mmCIF file of C-alpha atoms in Angstrom:
data_model
loop_
_atom_site.group_PDB
_atom_site.id
_atom_site.type_symbol
_atom_site.label_atom_id
_atom_site.label_comp_id
_atom_site.label_asym_id
_atom_site.label_seq_id
_atom_site.Cartn_x
_atom_site.Cartn_y
_atom_site.Cartn_z
ATOM 1 C CA MET T 212 0.365 9.728 -44.485
ATOM 2 C CA PRO T 213 1.802 7.892 -41.964
ATOM 3 C CA HIS T 214 2.795 8.944 -38.587
ATOM 4 C CA SER T 215 6.014 9.937 -37.327
ATOM 5 C CA PRO T 216 8.708 7.630 -35.646
ATOM 6 C CA HIS T 217 8.321 9.823 -32.347
ATOM 7 C CA PHE T 218 4.944 9.537 -32.713
ATOM 8 C CA ARG T 219 4.644 5.738 -33.122
ATOM 9 C CA MET T 220 6.759 5.277 -29.934
ATOM 10 C CA LEU T 221 4.096 7.553 -27.556
ATOM 11 C CA CYS T 222 1.777 5.638 -29.651
ATOM 12 C CA LEU T 223 3.608 1.846 -28.125
ATOM 13 C CA LEU T 224 4.295 4.229 -24.335
ATOM 14 C CA LEU T 225 1.151 4.485 -23.904
ATOM 15 C CA VAL T 226 -0.134 0.655 -24.516
ATOM 16 C CA ILE T 227 2.855 -0.452 -23.013
ATOM 17 C CA GLY T 228 2.057 1.676 -19.594
ATOM 18 C CA LEU T 229 -2.104 1.162 -19.919
ATOM 19 C CA ASN T 230 -1.730 -2.463 -19.849
ATOM 20 C CA ALA T 231 1.412 -3.072 -17.873
ATOM 21 C CA CYS T 232 -1.274 -4.380 -14.658
ATOM 22 C CA SER T 233 -2.540 -6.720 -17.250
ATOM 23 C CA ILE T 234 0.751 -8.740 -18.253
ATOM 24 C CA ALA T 235 0.676 -12.643 -16.667
ATOM 25 C CA PRO T 236 2.848 -11.992 -13.588
ATOM 26 C CA PRO T 237 5.007 -14.908 -12.409
ATOM 27 C CA LYS T 238 3.059 -17.882 -10.727
ATOM 28 C CA LYS T 239 3.357 -17.560 -7.153
ATOM 29 C CA PRO T 240 5.381 -19.943 -5.518
ATOM 30 C CA HIS T 241 4.614 -23.153 -3.553
ATOM 31 C CA PRO T 242 5.676 -23.298 0.661
ATOM 32 C CA ILE T 243 4.994 -20.472 2.807
ATOM 33 C CA ASP T 244 9.279 -20.290 4.227
ATOM 34 C CA LEU T 245 9.340 -18.104 7.763
ATOM 35 C CA ASN T 246 12.718 -17.651 7.505
ATOM 36 C CA VAL T 247 11.448 -14.494 4.751
ATOM 37 C CA VAL T 248 9.640 -13.415 6.133
ATOM 38 C CA TYR T 249 9.038 -9.606 8.237
ATOM 39 C CA SER T 250 7.331 -9.402 11.676
ATOM 40 C CA THR T 251 7.038 -6.848 14.427
ATOM 41 C CA ASN T 252 7.708 -9.779 17.074
ATOM 42 C CA ASP T 253 6.266 -7.252 18.954
ATOM 43 C CA ALA T 254 5.119 -8.083 23.000
ATOM 44 C CA SER T 255 2.561 -5.478 23.727
ATOM 45 C CA SER T 256 -0.639 -6.622 23.992
ATOM 46 C CA GLY T 257 -2.666 -3.949 21.953
ATOM 47 C CA LEU T 258 -4.451 -4.364 18.943
ATOM 48 C CA LEU T 259 -2.152 -3.155 16.385
ATOM 49 C CA ALA T 260 0.917 -5.229 17.959
ATOM 50 C CA GLN T 261 -1.428 -8.091 17.505
ATOM 51 C CA HIS T 262 -2.988 -7.574 14.118
ATOM 52 C CA ALA T 263 0.943 -5.877 12.052
ATOM 53 C CA PRO T 264 0.658 -8.441 9.401
ATOM 54 C CA LEU T 265 3.579 -10.376 8.144
ATOM 55 C CA LEU T 266 5.482 -8.925 4.976
ATOM 56 C CA ARG T 267 7.346 -11.064 2.317
ATOM 57 C CA ILE T 268 8.684 -9.975 -0.798
ATOM 58 C CA GLU T 269 9.988 -11.837 -3.615
ATOM 59 C CA ASN T 270 13.710 -11.136 -4.476
ATOM 60 C CA GLY T 271 13.269 -9.731 0.192
ATOM 61 C CA HIS T 272 17.713 -9.654 -1.211
ATOM 62 C CA ARG T 273 16.954 -6.580 -3.862
ATOM 63 C CA GLU T 274 18.451 -3.354 -1.979
ATOM 64 C CA PHE T 275 15.521 -2.314 -3.641
ATOM 65 C CA ASN T 276 13.354 -4.105 -2.177
ATOM 66 C CA LYS T 277 13.569 -4.709 1.362
ATOM 67 C CA ILE T 278 11.352 -2.194 3.671
ATOM 68 C CA GLY T 279 12.992 -0.107 5.558
ATOM 69 C CA THR T 280 12.836 3.099 8.046
ATOM 70 C CA VAL T 281 12.463 6.307 6.937
ATOM 71 C CA ILE T 282 14.706 9.306 8.277
ATOM 72 C CA ALA T 283 15.612 13.184 6.730
ATOM 73 C CA SER T 284 18.759 14.400 6.345
ATOM 74 C CA ARG T 285 20.499 16.805 4.024
ATOM 75 C CA ASP T 286 22.416 17.216 0.694
ATOM 76 C CA GLU T 287 25.555 19.103 -0.221
ATOM 77 C CA LYS T 288 23.385 22.285 -0.275
ATOM 78 C CA GLY T 289 21.498 22.034 3.180
ATOM 79 C CA LYS T 290 18.049 20.925 1.522
ATOM 80 C CA GLU T 291 15.865 18.769 3.718
ATOM 81 C CA ARG T 292 15.743 15.188 1.950
ATOM 82 C CA ILE T 293 13.837 12.163 3.039
ATOM 83 C CA GLU T 294 15.188 8.836 2.241
ATOM 84 C CA ILE T 295 14.608 5.315 3.376
ATOM 85 C CA ASP T 296 17.530 3.109 5.211
ATOM 86 C CA THR T 297 17.262 0.080 4.553
ATOM 87 C CA ARG T 298 19.415 -1.734 7.235
ATOM 88 C CA GLN T 299 16.527 -1.573 9.588
ATOM 89 C CA ALA T 300 12.804 -1.938 8.924
ATOM 90 C CA THR T 301 9.874 0.100 9.959
ATOM 91 C CA LEU T 302 6.236 -0.280 10.323
ATOM 92 C CA TYR T 303 3.997 2.822 11.006
ATOM 93 C CA SER T 304 0.956 2.124 12.489
ATOM 94 C CA GLU T 305 -2.276 4.322 13.722
ATOM 95 C CA GLN T 306 -5.668 3.203 14.883
ATOM 96 C CA THR T 307 -9.493 5.314 14.187
ATOM 97 C CA SER T 308 -12.818 3.604 14.544
ATOM 98 C CA PHE T 309 -15.859 4.315 12.047
ATOM 99 C CA GLN T 310 -19.699 4.002 12.382
ATOM 100 C CA GLY T 311 -20.828 1.683 9.702
ATOM 101 C CA GLN T 312 -23.900 0.254 8.786
ATOM 102 C CA HIS T 313 -23.801 -3.199 11.020
ATOM 103 C CA GLY T 314 -21.837 -1.689 13.925
ATOM 104 C CA ARG T 315 -18.787 0.132 15.251
ATOM 105 C CA TYR T 316 -15.522 -1.490 13.124
ATOM 106 C CA THR T 317 -11.868 -0.793 14.617
ATOM 107 C CA ASN T 318 -9.089 0.020 11.162
ATOM 108 C CA LEU T 319 -5.467 -0.769 12.355
ATOM 109 C CA ILE T 320 -3.526 0.970 10.045
ATOM 110 C CA TYR T 321 0.113 -0.510 8.809
ATOM 111 C CA ARG T 322 2.091 1.252 6.425
ATOM 112 C CA PHE T 323 5.827 0.856 5.246
ATOM 113 C CA HIS T 324 8.493 2.348 2.712
ATOM 114 C CA PHE T 325 10.706 0.848 0.062
ATOM 115 C CA ASN T 326 13.716 3.303 -1.880
ATOM 116 C CA ARG T 327 11.900 2.828 -5.255
ATOM 117 C CA VAL T 328 10.991 0.240 -7.825
ATOM 118 C CA PRO T 329 13.794 0.481 -9.789
ATOM 119 C CA PHE T 330 13.351 1.302 -13.717
ATOM 120 C CA SER T 331 12.764 -1.836 -16.117
ATOM 121 C CA VAL T 332 11.439 -2.225 -19.558
ATOM 122 C CA LEU T 333 11.277 -5.653 -19.517
ATOM 123 C CA PRO T 334 9.075 -5.694 -17.769
ATOM 124 C CA PHE T 335 7.743 -2.600 -16.982
ATOM 125 C CA ASN T 336 7.812 -0.693 -14.309
ATOM 126 C CA LEU T 337 5.025 1.450 -14.784
ATOM 127 C CA THR T 338 5.143 2.712 -10.986
ATOM 128 C CA TYR T 339 9.324 3.365 -11.237
ATOM 129 C CA GLY T 340 9.698 6.175 -8.358
ATOM 130 C CA ARG T 341 11.837 6.952 -5.256
ATOM 131 C CA ASN T 342 10.452 6.696 -1.479
ATOM 132 C CA VAL T 343 7.546 3.897 -2.822
ATOM 133 C CA GLY T 344 5.170 2.800 0.048
ATOM 134 C CA LEU T 345 1.595 0.548 0.990
ATOM 135 C CA PHE T 346 -0.736 0.473 3.093
ATOM 136 C CA VAL T 347 -2.785 -2.443 4.731
ATOM 137 C CA ILE T 348 -5.087 -1.941 7.059
ATOM 138 C CA ILE T 349 -7.110 -5.342 9.072
ATOM 139 C CA THR T 350 -10.904 -3.702 9.866
ATOM 140 C CA LEU T 351 -12.290 -5.325 13.053
ATOM 141 C CA ASN T 352 -15.967 -5.663 14.467
ATOM 142 C CA GLU T 353 -16.747 -5.090 17.538
ATOM 143 C CA ASP T 354 -15.156 -8.302 19.144
ATOM 144 C CA ASP T 355 -12.372 -7.669 17.624
ATOM 145 C CA LYS T 356 -12.330 -9.790 15.130
ATOM 146 C CA PRO T 357 -10.900 -8.802 11.335
ATOM 147 C CA VAL T 358 -13.905 -8.903 9.048
ATOM 148 C CA LEU T 359 -12.067 -7.398 5.939
ATOM 149 C CA VAL T 360 -8.242 -6.400 4.443
ATOM 150 C CA SER T 361 -7.988 -4.134 2.777
ATOM 151 C CA THR T 362 -3.938 -3.144 0.592
ATOM 152 C CA VAL T 363 -3.550 -0.509 -1.172
ATOM 153 C CA HIS T 364 -0.348 1.285 -2.564
ATOM 154 C CA SER T 365 0.765 4.818 -1.325
ATOM 155 C CA CYS T 366 -0.138 6.550 -3.877
ATOM 156 C CA GLY T 367 -3.286 5.749 -4.387
ATOM 157 C CA CYS T 368 -3.319 2.232 -6.282
ATOM 158 C CA TYR T 369 -3.962 -0.390 -6.727
ATOM 159 C CA LEU T 370 -6.281 -1.007 -4.345
ATOM 160 C CA ALA T 371 -7.830 -4.692 -2.770
ATOM 161 C CA PHE T 372 -10.018 -5.909 -1.341
ATOM 162 C CA VAL T 373 -9.853 -9.566 1.250
ATOM 163 C CA PRO T 374 -12.520 -10.210 3.365
ATOM 164 C CA THR T 375 -12.894 -13.288 6.276
ATOM 165 C CA ASP T 376 -15.291 -16.091 7.185
ATOM 166 C CA GLN T 377 -16.300 -12.995 10.308
ATOM 167 C CA LEU T 378 -17.627 -10.415 7.834
ATOM 168 C CA ILE T 379 -21.536 -10.719 7.697
ATOM 169 C CA ASP T 380 -22.793 -12.342 4.129
ATOM 170 C CA SER T 381 -24.995 -9.210 3.499
ATOM 171 C CA ALA T 382 -21.412 -6.353 3.973
ATOM 172 C CA TYR T 383 -20.363 -7.709 0.017
ATOM 173 C CA PRO T 384 -20.958 -6.391 -2.757
ATOM 174 C CA ALA T 385 -23.023 -7.688 -5.068
ATOM 175 C CA GLY T 386 -21.638 -11.168 -7.199
ATOM 176 C CA TRP T 387 -18.735 -11.552 -5.533
ATOM 177 C CA SER T 388 -17.152 -14.840 -5.453
ATOM 178 C CA LYS T 389 -14.946 -15.377 -2.813
ATOM 179 C CA ASN T 390 -13.516 -18.152 -4.454
ATOM 180 C CA SER T 391 -11.136 -15.326 -6.461
ATOM 181 C CA GLN T 392 -10.390 -12.174 -7.142
ATOM 182 C CA SER T 393 -8.846 -9.886 -10.443
ATOM 183 C CA VAL T 394 -7.181 -7.381 -8.829
ATOM 184 C CA LEU T 395 -5.340 -5.535 -12.149
ATOM 185 C CA GLY T 396 -3.596 -9.172 -13.492
ATOM 186 C CA GLU T 397 -2.966 -10.266 -10.387
ATOM 187 C CA THR T 398 -4.605 -13.195 -8.748
ATOM 188 C CA LEU T 399 -5.927 -12.388 -5.493
ATOM 189 C CA PRO T 400 -8.443 -15.338 -2.641
ATOM 190 C CA GLY T 401 -11.542 -14.053 -2.524
ATOM 191 C CA PHE T 402 -12.486 -15.084 1.279
ATOM 192 C CA LEU T 403 -9.992 -16.192 4.145
ATOM 193 C CA GLU T 404 -11.606 -18.558 6.071
ATOM 194 C CA LYS T 405 -10.653 -20.220 8.872
ATOM 195 C CA ILE T 406 -9.799 -17.058 11.864
ATOM 196 C CA SER T 407 -8.828 -17.254 14.978
ATOM 197 C CA ASP T 408 -7.292 -15.100 17.931
ATOM 198 C CA LYS T 409 -4.143 -16.608 16.372
ATOM 199 C CA SER T 410 -4.376 -15.902 12.845
ATOM 200 C CA ARG T 411 -2.028 -13.323 11.519
ATOM 201 C CA PHE T 412 -1.828 -12.420 8.041
ATOM 202 C CA ILE T 413 0.908 -13.126 5.481
ATOM 203 C CA ILE T 414 0.939 -10.548 3.115
ATOM 204 C CA ASP T 415 3.391 -11.697 -0.547
ATOM 205 C CA LEU T 416 4.387 -8.605 -2.565
ATOM 206 C CA ARG T 417 5.884 -8.455 -5.397
ATOM 207 C CA ASN T 418 9.584 -8.311 -6.416
ATOM 208 C CA SER T 419 10.545 -4.683 -7.925
ATOM 209 C CA SER T 420 7.096 -3.371 -8.148
ATOM 210 C CA HIS T 421 5.753 -4.268 -4.845
ATOM 211 C CA ARG T 422 1.911 -5.505 -6.221
ATOM 212 C CA VAL T 423 0.365 -7.322 -2.975
ATOM 213 C CA TYR T 424 -0.131 -11.047 -5.205
ATOM 214 C CA ASP T 425 -0.729 -12.856 -2.227
ATOM 215 C CA LEU T 426 -2.665 -13.123 1.199
ATOM 216 C CA SER T 427 -2.889 -15.925 3.283
ATOM 217 C CA LEU T 428 -2.959 -17.373 7.498
ATOM 218 C CA VAL T 429 -0.665 -18.050 9.517
ATOM 219 C CA SER T 430 -1.034 -18.918 12.949
ATOM 220 C CA SER T 431 1.123 -17.286 16.082
ATOM 221 C CA ASP T 432 2.025 -20.108 17.669
ATOM 222 C CA HIS T 433 4.192 -20.734 14.276
ATOM 223 C CA LEU T 434 6.235 -17.801 14.569
ATOM 224 C CA SER T 435 6.993 -18.361 17.964
ATOM 225 C CA ASN T 436 9.758 -20.420 17.381
ATOM 226 C CA ASP T 437 10.808 -18.815 14.190
ATOM 227 C CA ARG T 438 14.031 -16.147 15.581
ATOM 228 C CA LYS T 439 15.218 -15.746 11.186
ATOM 229 C CA SER T 440 12.394 -13.776 10.172
ATOM 230 C CA VAL T 441 13.471 -10.568 9.475
ATOM 231 C CA PRO T 442 12.610 -8.064 12.583
ATOM 232 C CA MET T 443 10.404 -5.351 12.156
ATOM 233 C CA ARG T 444 10.245 -2.400 14.064
ATOM 234 C CA LEU T 445 6.244 -1.338 15.174
ATOM 235 C CA GLU T 446 6.416 2.819 15.165
ATOM 236 C CA PRO T 447 2.766 5.270 15.807
ATOM 237 C CA ILE T 448 2.918 6.783 12.119
ATOM 238 C CA SER T 449 2.145 9.932 13.265
ATOM 239 C CA ASN T 450 6.443 9.060 13.414
ATOM 240 C CA LEU T 451 6.494 10.344 9.889
ATOM 241 C CA ARG T 452 5.783 14.276 10.609
ATOM 242 C CA ASN T 453 7.838 14.370 13.593
ATOM 243 C CA LEU T 454 11.626 12.751 11.341
ATOM 244 C CA PRO T 455 14.315 14.102 13.660
ATOM 245 C CA LEU T 456 17.326 16.207 11.976
ATOM 246 C CA GLY T 457 19.574 17.486 14.329
ATOM 247 C CA ASP T 458 18.496 19.591 16.585
ATOM 248 C CA GLU T 459 14.987 19.807 14.612
ATOM 249 C CA LYS T 460 11.526 17.947 13.311
ATOM 250 C CA ILE T 461 10.681 17.560 9.657
ATOM 251 C CA SER T 462 7.237 16.049 7.950
ATOM 252 C CA MET T 463 7.354 13.251 5.561
ATOM 253 C CA PHE T 464 4.891 15.383 3.500
ATOM 254 C CA ALA T 465 5.215 18.265 1.415
ATOM 255 C CA GLN T 466 4.241 21.473 3.853
ATOM 256 C CA ARG T 467 2.712 24.032 1.200
ATOM 257 C CA GLY T 468 3.046 24.626 -1.850
ATOM 258 C CA VAL T 469 1.669 21.981 -5.003
ATOM 259 C CA ARG T 470 2.732 19.761 -3.354
ATOM 260 C CA LYS T 471 0.897 20.665 0.252
ATOM 261 C CA GLY T 472 0.322 16.241 1.543
ATOM 262 C CA TYR T 473 3.265 14.357 -1.041
ATOM 263 C CA VAL T 474 5.824 12.752 -0.137
ATOM 264 C CA LYS T 475 9.118 14.979 -0.131
ATOM 265 C CA GLY T 476 11.064 13.034 -2.998
ATOM 266 C CA SER T 477 8.649 10.955 -4.359
ATOM 267 C CA HIS T 478 8.281 10.676 -8.649
ATOM 268 C CA LYS T 479 6.777 8.613 -10.627
ATOM 269 C CA PRO T 480 7.869 9.908 -14.420
ATOM 270 C CA PHE T 481 5.977 7.293 -16.510
ATOM 271 C CA GLU T 482 2.569 6.881 -14.916
ATOM 272 C CA ALA T 483 3.084 10.897 -15.100
ATOM 273 C CA LEU T 484 3.700 11.595 -18.515
ATOM 274 C CA LEU T 485 0.602 8.450 -19.759
ATOM 275 C CA MET T 486 -1.639 9.094 -17.169
ATOM 276 C CA SER T 487 -1.521 12.715 -15.621
ATOM 277 C CA TRP T 488 -3.256 13.845 -18.726
ATOM 278 C CA TRP T 489 -6.180 11.395 -19.004
ATOM 279 C CA ALA T 490 -6.266 11.309 -15.210
ATOM 280 C CA PHE T 491 -5.773 15.712 -14.895
ATOM 281 C CA ASP T 492 -4.132 14.937 -12.104
ATOM 282 C CA PRO T 493 -0.024 16.351 -12.659
ATOM 283 C CA ARG T 494 1.135 14.300 -9.214
ATOM 284 C CA ILE T 495 -1.063 10.888 -10.117
ATOM 285 C CA GLY T 496 1.076 8.218 -9.092
ATOM 286 C CA VAL T 497 3.241 10.786 -5.945
ATOM 287 C CA ASP T 498 2.799 9.327 -2.684
ATOM 288 C CA LYS T 499 1.357 11.236 -0.225
ATOM 289 C CA ASP T 500 0.225 10.929 2.889
ATOM 290 C CA TYR T 501 -3.611 9.391 4.664
ATOM 291 C CA GLY T 502 -6.394 11.604 6.453
ATOM 292 C CA ASP T 503 -8.187 14.249 6.276
ATOM 293 C CA PRO T 504 -8.151 16.167 3.287
ATOM 294 C CA GLU T 505 -8.991 19.603 5.310
ATOM 295 C CA LYS T 506 -5.294 18.905 7.619
ATOM 296 C CA THR T 507 -3.140 16.927 4.742
ATOM 297 C CA GLY T 508 -3.675 18.756 1.842
ATOM 298 C CA THR T 509 -4.485 16.459 -0.931
ATOM 299 C CA ILE T 510 -7.397 13.837 -1.032
ATOM 300 C CA PHE T 511 -5.981 10.067 -0.816
ATOM 301 C CA TYR T 512 -8.110 9.325 -3.837
ATOM 302 C CA THR T 513 -8.760 5.524 -4.856
ATOM 303 C CA SER T 514 -10.434 5.461 -8.807
ATOM 304 C CA LEU T 515 -8.584 7.444 -11.149
ATOM 305 C CA LYS T 516 -12.256 8.669 -12.605
ATOM 306 C CA PRO T 517 -11.794 12.328 -11.749
ATOM 307 C CA TRP T 518 -15.287 13.016 -11.194
ATOM 308 C CA ASN T 519 -14.802 10.345 -8.799
ATOM 309 C CA ARG T 520 -11.944 12.173 -7.141
ATOM 310 C CA LYS T 521 -13.935 12.662 -3.557
ATOM 311 C CA ALA T 522 -16.184 9.660 -3.460
ATOM 312 C CA SER T 523 -13.356 7.007 -3.684
ATOM 313 C CA ASN T 524 -11.075 9.174 -1.399
ATOM 314 C CA MET T 525 -9.805 6.494 1.350
ATOM 315 C CA TRP T 526 -10.340 8.133 4.889
ATOM 316 C CA PRO T 527 -14.390 8.763 6.012
ATOM 317 C CA PHE T 528 -13.780 5.440 5.304
ATOM 318 C CA THR T 529 -17.990 4.205 5.598
ATOM 319 C CA ASP T 530 -18.060 7.282 2.362
ATOM 320 C CA PHE T 531 -15.289 4.694 1.401
ATOM 321 C CA LEU T 532 -16.328 1.599 1.462
ATOM 322 C CA GLU T 533 -19.895 2.537 0.085
ATOM 323 C CA PHE T 534 -18.496 3.767 -2.477
ATOM 324 C CA TRP T 535 -16.905 0.499 -3.519
ATOM 325 C CA ASP T 536 -20.076 -1.024 -3.042
ATOM 326 C CA TRP T 537 -19.428 -2.493 0.487
ATOM 327 C CA SER T 538 -21.945 -2.467 3.290
ATOM 328 C CA LEU T 539 -20.204 -2.951 6.293
#
């Protein structure tokens, strides 16, 4: 007996959702236009300011493609509301360290947010939702040289690694290609070379979906004379847990209940519909806090397989790297 139209439509949506990551993306633009790059331009000498990545977004004039500042307010009923104010861009950052197999490493963690991924059918935006964000984590060796760049959305999806010429050969996963790599439909470099003390990373992001589609290097000398880049404040990630609201401070993340550790106001309806049932996570795709699960209340997992939830947690960074076959 033929299936009902509703059943066929559900199957079509499922196929679209599962394959949305592998749709061929548009071609990369050719030259790097520094006039449209978000830059902190922070004059301080600390590692977080020195290595703060430059961020460039396709169609950057669109409201949903503008990096913003997280703010707290109240709606007409007095309920707390978290929003992304695109009038000012902010790069939130913190510095941690971890012991690897070949020494001690420093992680420079950067987080930034957009107000939404807009609704779209063609191309289908599986990650449609509000208060979305991304992480860029730059790992330094004991000489403070960047050896690895990790990028991931703040829901834990679309994880990518790009090593540099400062990383020892034995640290690579077996069979790693230094030419290029495919990350769920995007082609990223497999290796970045000619790292110097003046090198800055440029992260290129797609229109609408904010997927990372390229990483490259530029000398900070080129930036010192460029006054048209979009200014971006550099603030501690801890500020996200202490947002001013009248006479009090509130967190960007829920502090109790089943949504503890998740970004307030973040919802991913398509991911919930198409993926939650087989990933065994009703809040799959919802943006979350990043830290010790005992404190945040949620695991920042990076593998969709339920049995890998704890093993792929990004917070214990040494274990996380080992899970993905990196031997730092």
